[in-house]
Amino acid sequence: MRQIVLDTETTGIDPNEGHRIIEIGCVEVVERQLTGRNYHVYINPEREVEAEAITVHGITNEFLADKPKFAEIANDFFEFIKGAELVIHNAAFDVGFMDAEFARLKPVRKTADHCGIVDSLAIARKKHPGQKNSLDALCKRYGVDNSNRELHGALLDAEILADVYLLLTGGQTALSLDAGAEGGGGTGGIRRLPSDRSPLTVIQASDDESEAHEEFMAMLEKQAGGTVWGKLQQGD
């Protein structure tokens, strides 16, 4: 499976009011492994960036003045995401902006017609109901380092979300608990497990061990007048 973890920054919050995308960051994940292949671009939105938006992402009108317009990067961007499953935190926001940008061009493209869409915010809300599920909150919950995230940035946020998503969906990543490991990070590090790792060995109890266990449990049952294990075996 090819997934693209994606984030955007924009001039404002509503594409229906003419707001535009100013930054796109994408991180490629194949079979739950980060490939190191990314897509990142700043975009001249052909309009002013709202002051409130600048306080969130720090991207100014002056910085964007010489950047390419969306029409100039649209094909490269589309080719990068085409056929992939997009992982986006609060997907409706980013997809709404992407569709608005594609709608200005010919041929008109709709994101969902060419990509699968997974909303990591919806997954987090289902898994952690009643709790904060912002990207920062999830970083804290899963031990993902977001210390470089003073301002929102599309590529940085996509990289952070990739780690969060893999932990949130329960595979392929593990916390390193080796306090003596290089860097001395203790519980703070994340170690990705190779997909071709050997399966865990399952060791079955021998007949003698099983018999000894039964005798021991029978003794506990007699001395204690019943055990939780005994009730579970009886289906109580």
Short mmCIF file of C-alpha atoms in Angstrom, two decimals:
data_model
loop_
_atom_site.label_atom_id
_atom_site.label_comp_id
_atom_site.label_asym_id
_atom_site.label_seq_id
_atom_site.Cartn_x
_atom_site.Cartn_y
_atom_site.Cartn_z
CA MET A 1 0.00 0.00 0.00
CA ARG A 2 1.27 3.45 -0.92
CA GLN A 3 0.17 6.23 1.42
CA ILE A 4 0.92 9.93 1.29
CA VAL A 5 0.78 11.79 4.60
CA LEU A 6 -0.19 15.30 3.57
CA ASP A 7 -0.58 18.76 5.07
CA THR A 8 -1.22 22.23 3.63
CA GLU A 9 -0.95 25.81 4.81
CA THR A 10 -3.34 28.43 3.44
CA THR A 11 -4.10 32.15 3.23
CA GLY A 12 -7.21 31.72 5.42
CA ILE A 13 -9.74 29.15 6.53
CA ASP A 14 -12.38 29.03 3.76
CA PRO A 15 -11.68 28.26 0.09
CA ASN A 16 -15.21 29.41 -0.75
CA GLU A 17 -14.10 32.92 0.19
CA GLY A 18 -11.23 32.77 -2.28
CA HIS A 19 -8.52 31.61 0.12
CA ARG A 20 -5.68 29.64 -1.44
CA ILE A 21 -3.01 27.08 -0.64
CA ILE A 22 0.44 28.53 0.02
CA GLU A 23 2.38 25.41 1.10
CA ILE A 24 2.08 21.67 0.51
CA GLY A 25 4.05 19.02 2.38
CA CYS A 26 3.85 15.29 1.61
CA VAL A 27 5.62 12.27 3.08
CA GLU A 28 5.52 8.90 1.29
CA VAL A 29 4.80 5.72 3.25
CA VAL A 30 4.86 2.32 1.55
CA GLU A 31 3.75 -0.77 3.46
CA ARG A 32 3.89 1.30 6.67
CA GLN A 33 7.53 2.26 6.06
CA LEU A 34 8.72 5.83 5.49
CA THR A 35 10.53 5.77 2.15
CA GLY A 36 12.35 9.09 2.51
CA ARG A 37 10.59 10.36 -0.60
CA ASN A 38 8.83 13.68 0.07
CA TYR A 39 7.12 16.44 -1.87
CA HIS A 40 7.32 20.03 -0.65
CA VAL A 41 6.53 23.35 -2.30
CA TYR A 42 5.64 26.95 -1.41
CA ILE A 43 3.04 28.59 -3.67
CA ASN A 44 2.25 32.16 -4.64
CA PRO A 45 -1.49 32.38 -3.85
CA GLU A 46 -2.08 35.44 -6.05
CA ARG A 47 -3.78 37.16 -3.12
CA GLU A 48 -2.95 38.47 0.35
CA VAL A 49 -2.33 36.11 3.26
CA GLU A 50 -4.54 37.03 6.22
CA ALA A 51 -2.71 38.39 9.26
CA GLU A 52 -4.30 35.74 11.50
CA ALA A 53 -3.02 32.99 9.21
CA ILE A 54 0.51 34.42 9.31
CA THR A 55 0.50 34.16 13.11
CA VAL A 56 -0.20 30.42 12.72
CA HIS A 57 2.33 29.46 10.04
CA GLY A 58 4.64 32.49 9.78
CA ILE A 59 4.56 32.53 5.96
CA THR A 60 4.46 36.14 4.74
CA ASN A 61 3.29 37.74 1.50
CA GLU A 62 6.83 38.95 0.83
CA PHE A 63 8.22 35.40 1.13
CA LEU A 64 5.65 34.05 -1.34
CA ALA A 65 6.04 36.78 -3.95
CA ASP A 66 8.55 34.89 -6.12
CA LYS A 67 7.14 31.40 -5.57
CA PRO A 68 5.39 29.42 -8.36
CA LYS A 69 1.63 29.63 -8.79
CA PHE A 70 -0.50 26.54 -8.19
CA ALA A 71 -1.08 26.10 -11.92
CA GLU A 72 2.69 25.73 -12.37
CA ILE A 73 3.07 22.94 -9.82
CA ALA A 74 -0.33 21.24 -10.22
CA ASN A 75 0.77 18.44 -12.54
CA ASP A 76 3.84 17.49 -10.48
CA PHE A 77 1.77 17.52 -7.30
CA PHE A 78 -1.01 15.47 -8.87
CA GLU A 79 1.42 12.87 -10.20
CA PHE A 80 2.94 12.51 -6.72
CA ILE A 81 -0.38 11.81 -4.98
CA LYS A 82 -2.26 10.02 -7.80
CA GLY A 83 -3.39 6.52 -6.84
CA ALA A 84 -2.20 6.82 -3.24
CA GLU A 85 -4.17 6.79 -0.02
CA LEU A 86 -3.90 10.28 1.50
CA VAL A 87 -3.55 10.49 5.29
CA ILE A 88 -4.61 13.94 6.47
CA HIS A 89 -5.44 15.35 9.91
CA ASN A 90 -8.87 16.98 9.52
CA ALA A 91 -9.00 15.86 5.91
CA ALA A 92 -12.07 17.89 4.92
CA PHE A 93 -10.10 21.12 5.34
CA ASP A 94 -7.12 20.21 3.14
CA VAL A 95 -9.13 18.29 0.55
CA GLY A 96 -11.56 21.22 0.27
CA PHE A 97 -8.66 23.53 -0.58
CA MET A 98 -7.09 21.03 -2.98
CA ASP A 99 -10.37 20.56 -4.84
CA ALA A 100 -10.85 24.33 -5.05
CA GLU A 101 -7.35 24.71 -6.55
CA PHE A 102 -7.86 21.86 -9.05
CA ALA A 103 -11.25 23.32 -10.02
CA ARG A 104 -9.51 26.43 -11.37
CA LEU A 105 -7.60 24.34 -13.92
CA LYS A 106 -8.29 22.21 -16.94
CA PRO A 107 -8.87 19.34 -16.76
CA VAL A 108 -10.80 19.71 -13.51
CA ARG A 109 -9.73 17.08 -11.00
CA LYS A 110 -11.43 16.01 -7.79
CA THR A 111 -9.10 14.54 -5.17
CA ALA A 112 -11.37 11.67 -4.11
CA ASP A 113 -11.67 10.49 -7.74
CA HIS A 114 -7.94 9.75 -7.86
CA CYS A 115 -6.91 9.06 -4.25
CA GLY A 116 -8.20 7.31 -1.17
CA ILE A 117 -8.63 9.63 1.82
CA VAL A 118 -8.04 8.74 5.47
CA ASP A 119 -8.80 11.29 8.18
CA SER A 120 -6.42 10.71 11.08
CA LEU A 121 -8.45 13.12 13.23
CA ALA A 122 -11.54 10.91 12.84
CA ILE A 123 -9.47 7.85 13.78
CA ALA A 124 -8.08 9.63 16.85
CA ARG A 125 -11.54 10.80 17.98
CA LYS A 126 -12.87 7.25 17.72
CA LYS A 127 -9.89 5.80 19.60
CA HIS A 128 -9.70 8.57 22.24
CA PRO A 129 -13.26 9.91 22.67
CA GLY A 130 -13.66 12.99 24.84
CA GLN A 131 -9.93 13.80 24.73
CA LYS A 132 -7.93 16.41 22.86
CA ASN A 133 -6.92 15.01 19.49
CA SER A 134 -5.00 17.86 17.90
CA LEU A 135 -1.66 16.92 16.36
CA ASP A 136 0.18 18.41 19.34
CA ALA A 137 -2.01 16.48 21.79
CA LEU A 138 -1.40 13.23 19.91
CA CYS A 139 2.35 13.88 19.86
CA LYS A 140 2.28 14.15 23.64
CA ARG A 141 0.10 11.05 24.01
CA TYR A 142 2.29 8.88 21.77
CA GLY A 143 5.69 10.30 22.70
CA VAL A 144 6.44 11.84 19.30
CA ASP A 145 8.99 14.67 19.39
CA ASN A 146 7.43 17.89 18.10
CA SER A 147 9.86 20.26 19.80
CA ASN A 148 10.69 21.89 16.44
CA ARG A 149 7.04 22.80 15.86
CA GLU A 150 6.96 26.41 17.04
CA LEU A 151 4.85 27.34 14.00
CA HIS A 152 2.79 25.21 11.67
CA GLY A 153 4.65 24.09 8.55
CA ALA A 154 3.26 21.69 5.95
CA LEU A 155 6.28 19.40 5.55
CA LEU A 156 7.18 19.34 9.24
CA ASP A 157 3.56 18.66 10.19
CA ALA A 158 3.35 15.86 7.59
CA GLU A 159 6.52 14.26 8.97
CA ILE A 160 5.16 14.45 12.53
CA LEU A 161 1.75 13.17 11.45
CA ALA A 162 3.39 10.18 9.73
CA ASP A 163 4.90 9.07 13.05
CA VAL A 164 1.66 9.76 14.92
CA TYR A 165 -0.45 7.89 12.35
CA LEU A 166 1.72 4.77 12.46
CA LEU A 167 1.47 4.70 16.25
CA LEU A 168 -2.22 5.57 16.24
CA THR A 169 -3.04 2.71 13.90
CA GLY A 170 -1.04 0.24 15.91
CA GLY A 171 1.79 -1.27 13.92
CA GLN A 172 5.29 -0.92 12.57
CA THR A 173 6.60 1.50 15.19
CA ALA A 174 7.70 0.91 18.77
CA LEU A 175 8.98 3.02 21.62
CA SER A 176 12.58 2.33 22.51
CA LEU A 177 12.80 1.63 26.23
CA ASP A 178 16.55 1.03 26.30
CA ALA A 179 17.89 3.78 28.56
CA GLY A 180 21.42 2.88 27.49
CA ALA A 181 20.74 3.28 23.82
CA GLU A 182 22.67 5.77 21.77
CA GLY A 183 21.46 9.28 22.48
CA GLY A 184 20.19 8.36 25.94
CA GLY A 185 16.64 9.14 24.88
CA GLY A 186 15.05 6.42 26.97
CA THR A 187 11.31 6.33 26.34
CA GLY A 188 11.34 9.31 23.99
CA GLY A 189 12.74 7.61 20.86
CA ILE A 190 10.86 5.85 18.11
CA ARG A 191 12.30 2.76 16.39
CA ARG A 192 10.76 1.52 13.16
CA LEU A 193 10.59 -2.26 12.86
CA PRO A 194 11.58 -3.81 9.51
CA SER A 195 8.73 -5.37 7.57
CA ASP A 196 10.84 -8.49 6.83
CA ARG A 197 11.64 -9.20 10.48
CA SER A 198 11.40 -12.82 11.67
CA PRO A 199 8.11 -13.77 13.34
CA LEU A 200 8.07 -14.14 17.11
CA THR A 201 8.76 -17.67 18.36
CA VAL A 202 5.86 -19.23 20.26
CA ILE A 203 6.98 -21.73 22.90
CA GLN A 204 4.32 -24.21 24.02
CA ALA A 205 4.28 -25.72 27.50
CA SER A 206 5.32 -29.37 27.68
CA ASP A 207 2.93 -32.05 28.97
CA ASP A 208 4.81 -32.18 32.28
CA GLU A 209 4.63 -28.39 32.66
CA SER A 210 0.91 -28.38 31.87
CA GLU A 211 0.29 -31.15 34.42
CA ALA A 212 2.30 -29.30 37.08
CA HIS A 213 0.32 -26.12 36.37
CA GLU A 214 -2.99 -27.95 36.78
CA GLU A 215 -1.86 -29.44 40.09
CA PHE A 216 -0.75 -26.02 41.35
CA MET A 217 -4.03 -24.35 40.35
CA ALA A 218 -6.01 -27.16 42.02
CA MET A 219 -4.07 -26.55 45.24
CA LEU A 220 -4.85 -22.80 45.07
CA GLU A 221 -8.52 -23.53 44.43
CA LYS A 222 -8.64 -25.76 47.51
CA GLN A 223 -6.75 -23.34 49.80
CA ALA A 224 -8.48 -20.16 48.68
CA GLY A 225 -11.94 -21.56 48.13
CA GLY A 226 -11.89 -20.49 44.48
CA THR A 227 -9.76 -18.32 42.15
CA VAL A 228 -10.44 -15.89 39.33
CA TRP A 229 -8.68 -18.25 36.93
CA GLY A 230 -10.96 -21.08 37.98
CA LYS A 231 -14.06 -18.98 37.43
CA LEU A 232 -12.84 -17.96 33.96
CA GLN A 233 -12.29 -21.58 33.02
CA GLN A 234 -15.80 -22.41 34.20
CA GLY A 235 -17.24 -19.48 32.22
CA ASP A 236 -18.54 -17.63 35.32
#
